[in-house]
Amino acid sequence: MAAHLADKLIALAASTSGAVIPVRAAAKVNVRLKVLGRREDGYHLLSMLNCTTSLCDELGISFSSTAGIRLTLEPEGVLSGESVESNLAVRAFRAFWREFGIEDVPLGFSCFLTKRIPIGGGLGGGSSDAGAVLRVLTSVFGGFLRAEFGLSQAEEYERVNRAALRCGADVPYAYVGGLAWVSGVGERVLPIPNRALLPSQILILVPPTGIHTTAFYEHFRTRYPSISPKEDPDMQRFMELRDGALGSLIENDFEAAVCEVAPAVAEGLELARRYFPGLTSVTGSGSAFFALVPEGQESAMSKLITTARERGYSAYPCTLSA
């Protein structure tokens, strides 16, 4: 990296005076998840209708003129066994700068991360943390980098999107958030800025044990050794009209395999569907599942929460964000 660029970045970091920038990293739900094919490298081609929720991790991020990474987790030990460099928040910091040709970042990066999103539930907690870091980096350094490299905002987005995808298939969406149609392997994100489409509440339920993502995908590939390419006409029609109830799109092609891997999910879905038939599904590859709660159905939600907790499930009543 050229010395002048390093000096400018250090000066910009110093100008923040070490201020802690608070940012929320929202859990996501896949209202819809259709598998449209599988690439030769094993990645699945998807069509997803995603939405962020009020269930969030919380981050406090600061920069300094002295290089180095500091990550503090709360509660302590929540990600035991994970190294600092393998944490998605740190990986996002590294990936962002690589997309601008900067390998040895001359800045200090400190992140205090409070985990509230359940781990191993398919709610995108780690991806959301990475997306939050990328949003802060873009906010603080984006203007400078656009000017330095002569980039348009669209070109800047392309670079940040590539950085996000380096960290994981859910991170490009987590960077954008809100209600969105997500396709490809996760890199194509088309926001749907229509709050009126969303129900008043969503209830997220999580069994006492999570699902290991790698083990799930091994099971899914064994269950479906080949997947013929297809499209998602229902989602395409929804995008053309930008109207209709989200409940009509609820579907998750992973659900059957998730229930085989984790019988507690199948039992929980059966329970939730007694209260909210047609409005309940798995999110991602599980183990979390959700029920969209129409206005006026708060009593039914309360009863479901009580029954689910009695059976050992965690329950998170949330709102959705467009």
CSV table of C-alpha atoms in Angstrom, one decimal:
chain,number,residue,atom,x,y,z
A,1,MET,CA,0.0,0.0,0.0
A,2,ALA,CA,1.3,3.4,-0.9
A,3,ALA,CA,2.5,5.5,2.0
A,4,HIS,CA,0.3,8.4,1.2
A,5,LEU,CA,-2.8,6.2,1.4
A,6,ALA,CA,-1.7,4.7,4.7
A,7,ASP,CA,-1.1,8.2,6.1
A,8,LYS,CA,-4.5,9.4,5.0
A,9,LEU,CA,-6.3,6.4,6.5
A,10,ILE,CA,-4.4,6.8,9.8
A,11,ALA,CA,-5.4,10.5,9.9
A,12,LEU,CA,-9.0,9.6,9.2
A,13,ALA,CA,-9.0,7.0,11.9
A,14,ALA,CA,-7.4,9.5,14.3
A,15,SER,CA,-10.2,12.0,13.5
A,16,THR,CA,-12.8,9.7,15.0
A,17,SER,CA,-11.0,10.2,18.3
A,18,GLY,CA,-11.6,6.6,19.2
A,19,ALA,CA,-15.3,7.2,19.5
A,20,VAL,CA,-17.4,4.1,19.9
A,21,ILE,CA,-19.9,3.7,17.1
A,22,PRO,CA,-23.0,1.7,18.2
A,23,VAL,CA,-24.6,-0.5,15.6
A,24,ARG,CA,-27.3,-3.2,15.8
A,25,ALA,CA,-27.0,-6.5,13.9
A,26,ALA,CA,-30.5,-7.8,13.2
A,27,ALA,CA,-31.5,-11.5,13.1
A,28,LYS,CA,-33.0,-12.5,9.8
A,29,VAL,CA,-35.8,-14.9,8.9
A,30,ASN,CA,-36.3,-16.5,5.5
A,31,VAL,CA,-40.0,-16.1,4.9
A,32,ARG,CA,-39.4,-18.1,1.8
A,33,LEU,CA,-36.5,-20.3,0.7
A,34,LYS,CA,-36.6,-22.2,-2.6
A,35,VAL,CA,-33.6,-24.2,-3.9
A,36,LEU,CA,-33.4,-23.6,-7.6
A,37,GLY,CA,-30.3,-25.6,-8.4
A,38,ARG,CA,-26.8,-26.6,-7.3
A,39,ARG,CA,-23.5,-25.3,-8.7
A,40,GLU,CA,-20.6,-27.6,-9.5
A,41,ASP,CA,-18.8,-26.2,-6.4
A,42,GLY,CA,-21.7,-27.4,-4.2
A,43,TYR,CA,-23.3,-24.1,-3.5
A,44,HIS,CA,-27.0,-24.0,-3.8
A,45,LEU,CA,-28.8,-21.5,-6.0
A,46,LEU,CA,-31.6,-20.0,-4.0
A,47,SER,CA,-34.6,-17.7,-4.2
A,48,MET,CA,-35.3,-16.2,-0.8
A,49,LEU,CA,-37.7,-13.7,0.7
A,50,ASN,CA,-35.8,-12.4,3.7
A,51,CYS,CA,-36.6,-9.9,6.5
A,52,THR,CA,-34.7,-8.5,9.4
A,53,THR,CA,-36.2,-8.5,12.9
A,54,SER,CA,-36.0,-6.6,16.2
A,55,LEU,CA,-33.9,-9.4,17.7
A,56,CYS,CA,-30.4,-8.1,17.4
A,57,ASP,CA,-26.8,-8.5,18.5
A,58,GLU,CA,-25.3,-5.2,19.6
A,59,LEU,CA,-21.8,-3.9,18.5
A,60,GLY,CA,-19.7,-1.1,19.6
A,61,ILE,CA,-17.0,-0.3,17.0
A,62,SER,CA,-14.0,2.1,17.2
A,63,PHE,CA,-11.0,2.8,15.1
A,64,SER,CA,-7.5,4.1,16.1
A,65,SER,CA,-4.3,5.1,14.4
A,66,THR,CA,-2.4,2.1,15.9
A,67,ALA,CA,-2.8,-1.1,13.9
A,68,GLY,CA,-4.3,-4.1,15.7
A,69,ILE,CA,-7.5,-6.1,16.3
A,70,ARG,CA,-9.4,-6.3,19.5
A,71,LEU,CA,-12.6,-8.3,19.9
A,72,THR,CA,-14.5,-8.5,23.2
A,73,LEU,CA,-17.5,-10.8,23.5
A,74,GLU,CA,-20.4,-10.6,25.9
A,75,PRO,CA,-21.4,-12.9,27.5
A,76,GLU,CA,-17.8,-14.2,27.9
A,77,GLY,CA,-17.2,-17.5,26.3
A,78,VAL,CA,-20.3,-17.3,24.1
A,79,LEU,CA,-18.2,-18.3,21.1
A,80,SER,CA,-15.8,-20.6,22.9
A,81,GLY,CA,-13.3,-22.3,20.6
A,82,GLU,CA,-13.5,-19.6,18.0
A,83,SER,CA,-10.4,-17.6,17.3
A,84,VAL,CA,-10.5,-13.8,16.9
A,85,GLU,CA,-9.5,-14.0,13.2
A,86,SER,CA,-12.2,-16.6,12.4
A,87,ASN,CA,-15.0,-14.4,13.9
A,88,LEU,CA,-17.2,-13.0,11.1
A,89,ALA,CA,-17.0,-9.5,12.4
A,90,VAL,CA,-13.2,-9.5,12.1
A,91,ARG,CA,-13.3,-11.4,8.8
A,92,ALA,CA,-15.6,-8.6,7.5
A,93,PHE,CA,-13.1,-6.0,8.6
A,94,ARG,CA,-10.3,-7.7,6.7
A,95,ALA,CA,-12.4,-8.5,3.6
A,96,PHE,CA,-13.5,-4.9,3.3
A,97,TRP,CA,-10.0,-3.6,2.9
A,98,ARG,CA,-8.8,-6.4,0.6
A,99,GLU,CA,-11.5,-5.3,-1.9
A,100,PHE,CA,-9.6,-1.9,-2.0
A,101,GLY,CA,-6.2,-3.6,-2.4
A,102,ILE,CA,-5.2,-3.1,1.2
A,103,GLU,CA,-3.8,-6.2,2.9
A,104,ASP,CA,-1.9,-4.7,5.8
A,105,VAL,CA,-4.5,-2.4,7.3
A,106,PRO,CA,-2.7,0.5,9.2
A,107,LEU,CA,-5.7,1.0,11.5
A,108,GLY,CA,-6.7,-0.3,14.8
A,109,PHE,CA,-10.1,-2.0,15.0
A,110,SER,CA,-11.9,-2.6,18.3
A,111,CYS,CA,-15.3,-4.4,18.5
A,112,PHE,CA,-17.3,-5.0,21.6
A,113,LEU,CA,-19.9,-7.6,20.6
A,114,THR,CA,-22.9,-8.5,22.7
A,115,LYS,CA,-24.5,-11.7,21.4
A,116,ARG,CA,-28.3,-11.9,21.7
A,117,ILE,CA,-29.2,-13.9,18.5
A,118,PRO,CA,-29.3,-17.6,19.3
A,119,ILE,CA,-26.3,-19.5,17.7
A,120,GLY,CA,-27.0,-22.4,15.3
A,121,GLY,CA,-30.5,-21.4,14.6
A,122,GLY,CA,-30.4,-20.3,11.0
A,123,LEU,CA,-31.0,-16.7,12.1
A,124,GLY,CA,-27.8,-15.3,10.6
A,125,GLY,CA,-26.3,-14.0,13.8
A,126,GLY,CA,-22.6,-14.1,12.7
A,127,SER,CA,-23.5,-12.9,9.2
A,128,SER,CA,-25.5,-10.0,10.7
A,129,ASP,CA,-22.4,-9.0,12.8
A,130,ALA,CA,-20.3,-9.0,9.6
A,131,GLY,CA,-22.9,-7.0,7.8
A,132,ALA,CA,-23.0,-4.4,10.6
A,133,VAL,CA,-19.2,-4.0,10.5
A,134,LEU,CA,-19.3,-3.5,6.7
A,135,ARG,CA,-22.0,-0.8,7.2
A,136,VAL,CA,-19.9,1.1,9.7
A,137,LEU,CA,-16.7,0.8,7.5
A,138,THR,CA,-18.7,2.1,4.5
A,139,SER,CA,-20.1,5.0,6.6
A,140,VAL,CA,-16.7,6.1,8.0
A,141,PHE,CA,-14.4,5.4,5.1
A,142,GLY,CA,-16.6,5.1,2.0
A,143,GLY,CA,-16.5,8.7,1.0
A,144,PHE,CA,-12.7,8.8,1.2
A,145,LEU,CA,-12.3,5.6,-0.7
A,146,ARG,CA,-14.6,6.6,-3.5
A,147,ALA,CA,-12.6,9.8,-3.9
A,148,GLU,CA,-9.3,8.1,-3.7
A,149,PHE,CA,-10.1,5.4,-6.2
A,150,GLY,CA,-12.5,7.4,-8.4
A,151,LEU,CA,-15.5,5.1,-7.7
A,152,SER,CA,-19.2,5.7,-8.1
A,153,GLN,CA,-21.5,4.6,-5.3
A,154,ALA,CA,-22.6,1.7,-7.4
A,155,GLU,CA,-18.9,0.6,-7.8
A,156,GLU,CA,-18.3,1.0,-4.1
A,157,TYR,CA,-21.3,-1.2,-3.4
A,158,GLU,CA,-20.0,-3.9,-5.8
A,159,ARG,CA,-16.7,-4.0,-3.9
A,160,VAL,CA,-18.4,-4.2,-0.5
A,161,ASN,CA,-20.8,-6.8,-1.8
A,162,ARG,CA,-17.8,-8.9,-2.9
A,163,ALA,CA,-16.3,-8.5,0.6
A,164,ALA,CA,-19.5,-9.6,2.1
A,165,LEU,CA,-19.7,-12.7,0.0
A,166,ARG,CA,-16.1,-13.6,1.0
A,167,CYS,CA,-17.4,-13.9,4.5
A,168,GLY,CA,-20.5,-16.0,3.7
A,169,ALA,CA,-23.6,-16.4,1.6
A,170,ASP,CA,-25.8,-14.6,4.1
A,171,VAL,CA,-23.6,-11.6,4.5
A,172,PRO,CA,-24.5,-9.6,1.3
A,173,TYR,CA,-28.1,-9.6,2.6
A,174,ALA,CA,-27.1,-8.8,6.1
A,175,TYR,CA,-25.2,-5.7,4.8
A,176,VAL,CA,-28.5,-4.4,3.3
A,177,GLY,CA,-31.1,-5.8,5.6
A,178,GLY,CA,-34.8,-5.1,5.6
A,179,LEU,CA,-37.4,-6.9,3.4
A,180,ALA,CA,-35.6,-8.2,0.3
A,181,TRP,CA,-35.6,-10.8,-2.5
A,182,VAL,CA,-32.2,-12.6,-2.3
A,183,SER,CA,-31.1,-14.9,-5.1
A,184,GLY,CA,-28.1,-16.6,-6.6
A,185,VAL,CA,-26.0,-18.0,-3.8
A,186,GLY,CA,-26.9,-15.0,-1.8
A,187,GLU,CA,-25.0,-12.2,-3.6
A,188,ARG,CA,-28.1,-10.7,-5.4
A,189,VAL,CA,-30.1,-8.6,-3.0
A,190,LEU,CA,-33.1,-6.6,-4.2
A,191,PRO,CA,-34.7,-4.5,-1.4
A,192,ILE,CA,-38.5,-4.3,-1.2
A,193,PRO,CA,-39.3,-1.0,0.6
A,194,ASN,CA,-42.9,-1.6,1.4
A,195,ARG,CA,-43.6,-1.7,5.2
A,196,ALA,CA,-47.3,-2.4,4.5
A,197,LEU,CA,-46.5,-5.9,3.3
A,198,LEU,CA,-45.3,-6.9,6.8
A,199,PRO,CA,-47.5,-8.4,9.5
A,200,SER,CA,-47.5,-6.6,12.9
A,201,GLN,CA,-45.3,-9.3,14.7
A,202,ILE,CA,-43.3,-12.4,14.3
A,203,LEU,CA,-42.6,-15.1,16.9
A,204,ILE,CA,-39.3,-16.9,16.7
A,205,LEU,CA,-39.0,-20.2,18.4
A,206,VAL,CA,-35.7,-22.1,19.0
A,207,PRO,CA,-35.3,-25.7,20.3
A,208,PRO,CA,-32.8,-26.4,23.1
A,209,THR,CA,-30.3,-27.8,20.6
A,210,GLY,CA,-29.0,-26.2,17.4
A,211,ILE,CA,-28.2,-27.7,14.0
A,212,HIS,CA,-24.6,-27.8,12.8
A,213,THR,CA,-24.7,-26.2,9.4
A,214,THR,CA,-22.1,-28.4,7.8
A,215,ALA,CA,-23.8,-31.6,9.0
A,216,PHE,CA,-27.1,-30.3,7.7
A,217,TYR,CA,-25.8,-29.7,4.2
A,218,GLU,CA,-24.2,-33.1,4.1
A,219,HIS,CA,-27.5,-34.6,4.9
A,220,PHE,CA,-29.4,-32.4,2.4
A,221,ARG,CA,-27.0,-33.4,-0.4
A,222,THR,CA,-27.4,-37.1,0.5
A,223,ARG,CA,-31.2,-36.7,0.5
A,224,TYR,CA,-31.1,-34.8,-2.8
A,225,PRO,CA,-28.0,-35.9,-4.8
A,226,SER,CA,-29.1,-33.9,-7.8
A,227,ILE,CA,-31.3,-30.9,-8.2
A,228,SER,CA,-32.7,-29.9,-11.6
A,229,PRO,CA,-32.5,-26.2,-12.4
A,230,LYS,CA,-35.8,-24.4,-12.0
A,231,GLU,CA,-37.3,-20.9,-11.4
A,232,ASP,CA,-39.5,-19.4,-8.7
A,233,PRO,CA,-42.5,-18.0,-10.6
A,234,ASP,CA,-44.5,-17.3,-7.4
A,235,MET,CA,-41.7,-15.0,-6.2
A,236,GLN,CA,-41.2,-13.4,-9.6
A,237,ARG,CA,-45.0,-12.6,-9.7
A,238,PHE,CA,-44.8,-11.1,-6.2
A,239,MET,CA,-42.0,-8.9,-7.2
A,240,GLU,CA,-43.8,-7.7,-10.3
A,241,LEU,CA,-47.0,-6.8,-8.4
A,242,ARG,CA,-45.3,-5.7,-5.1
A,243,ASP,CA,-48.5,-6.6,-3.4
A,244,GLY,CA,-50.1,-9.4,-1.5
A,245,ALA,CA,-49.7,-11.2,1.8
A,246,LEU,CA,-46.3,-12.6,2.8
A,247,GLY,CA,-48.1,-15.6,4.2
A,248,SER,CA,-48.9,-16.9,0.7
A,249,LEU,CA,-45.1,-17.1,0.0
A,250,ILE,CA,-44.1,-19.1,3.1
A,251,GLU,CA,-42.2,-22.2,2.1
A,252,ASN,CA,-38.8,-23.6,2.8
A,253,ASP,CA,-37.3,-26.4,0.7
A,254,PHE,CA,-35.0,-27.3,3.6
A,255,GLU,CA,-37.8,-28.0,6.0
A,256,ALA,CA,-38.2,-31.8,5.5
A,257,ALA,CA,-34.4,-32.4,5.8
A,258,VAL,CA,-34.2,-30.1,8.9
A,259,CYS,CA,-37.0,-32.1,10.6
A,260,GLU,CA,-35.1,-35.3,9.9
A,261,VAL,CA,-31.9,-34.0,11.4
A,262,ALA,CA,-33.7,-32.4,14.4
A,263,PRO,CA,-37.0,-34.0,15.4
A,264,ALA,CA,-37.5,-31.2,18.0
A,265,VAL,CA,-38.0,-28.9,15.1
A,266,ALA,CA,-40.8,-31.1,13.6
A,267,GLU,CA,-42.5,-31.3,17.0
A,268,GLY,CA,-42.2,-27.5,17.4
A,269,LEU,CA,-43.6,-26.8,14.0
A,270,GLU,CA,-46.6,-29.1,14.7
A,271,LEU,CA,-47.3,-27.1,17.9
A,272,ALA,CA,-46.9,-23.7,16.2
A,273,ARG,CA,-49.2,-24.7,13.4
A,274,ARG,CA,-52.0,-25.4,15.8
A,275,TYR,CA,-52.0,-21.7,16.5
A,276,PHE,CA,-50.9,-20.2,13.2
A,277,PRO,CA,-51.6,-22.6,10.4
A,278,GLY,CA,-50.1,-21.5,7.1
A,279,LEU,CA,-48.0,-18.9,8.7
A,280,THR,CA,-45.2,-21.0,10.2
A,281,SER,CA,-42.0,-22.3,8.8
A,282,VAL,CA,-38.3,-23.0,9.4
A,283,THR,CA,-35.8,-20.2,8.8
A,284,GLY,CA,-32.6,-21.0,6.9
A,285,SER,CA,-31.4,-24.5,7.7
A,286,GLY,CA,-32.9,-24.3,11.2
A,287,SER,CA,-33.1,-25.0,14.0
A,288,ALA,CA,-35.1,-21.9,14.6
A,289,PHE,CA,-38.6,-21.6,13.2
A,290,PHE,CA,-41.2,-18.8,13.2
A,291,ALA,CA,-44.8,-17.8,13.0
A,292,LEU,CA,-46.1,-14.7,11.4
A,293,VAL,CA,-48.6,-13.1,13.8
A,294,PRO,CA,-51.5,-11.2,12.2
A,295,GLU,CA,-52.8,-8.1,14.0
A,296,GLY,CA,-55.3,-9.1,16.7
A,297,GLN,CA,-53.7,-12.5,17.3
A,298,GLU,CA,-51.5,-11.5,20.3
A,299,SER,CA,-53.5,-13.8,22.6
A,300,ALA,CA,-52.8,-16.8,20.5
A,301,MET,CA,-49.1,-15.8,20.4
A,302,SER,CA,-49.0,-15.6,24.2
A,303,LYS,CA,-50.6,-19.0,24.5
A,304,LEU,CA,-48.0,-20.5,22.1
A,305,ILE,CA,-45.1,-18.8,23.9
A,306,THR,CA,-46.3,-20.3,27.2
A,307,THR,CA,-46.7,-23.8,25.8
A,308,ALA,CA,-43.5,-23.7,23.9
A,309,ARG,CA,-41.4,-22.6,26.9
A,310,GLU,CA,-43.0,-25.4,29.0
A,311,ARG,CA,-41.6,-27.8,26.4
A,312,GLY,CA,-38.1,-26.3,26.5
A,313,TYR,CA,-38.2,-24.0,23.5
A,314,SER,CA,-36.9,-20.4,23.7
A,315,ALA,CA,-39.4,-17.9,22.4
A,316,TYR,CA,-38.6,-14.4,21.0
A,317,PRO,CA,-41.6,-12.2,20.1
A,318,CYS,CA,-40.3,-9.6,17.6
A,319,THR,CA,-41.3,-7.1,15.0
A,320,LEU,CA,-40.2,-7.1,11.4
A,321,SER,CA,-38.4,-4.3,9.5
A,322,ALA,CA,-38.6,-3.3,5.8
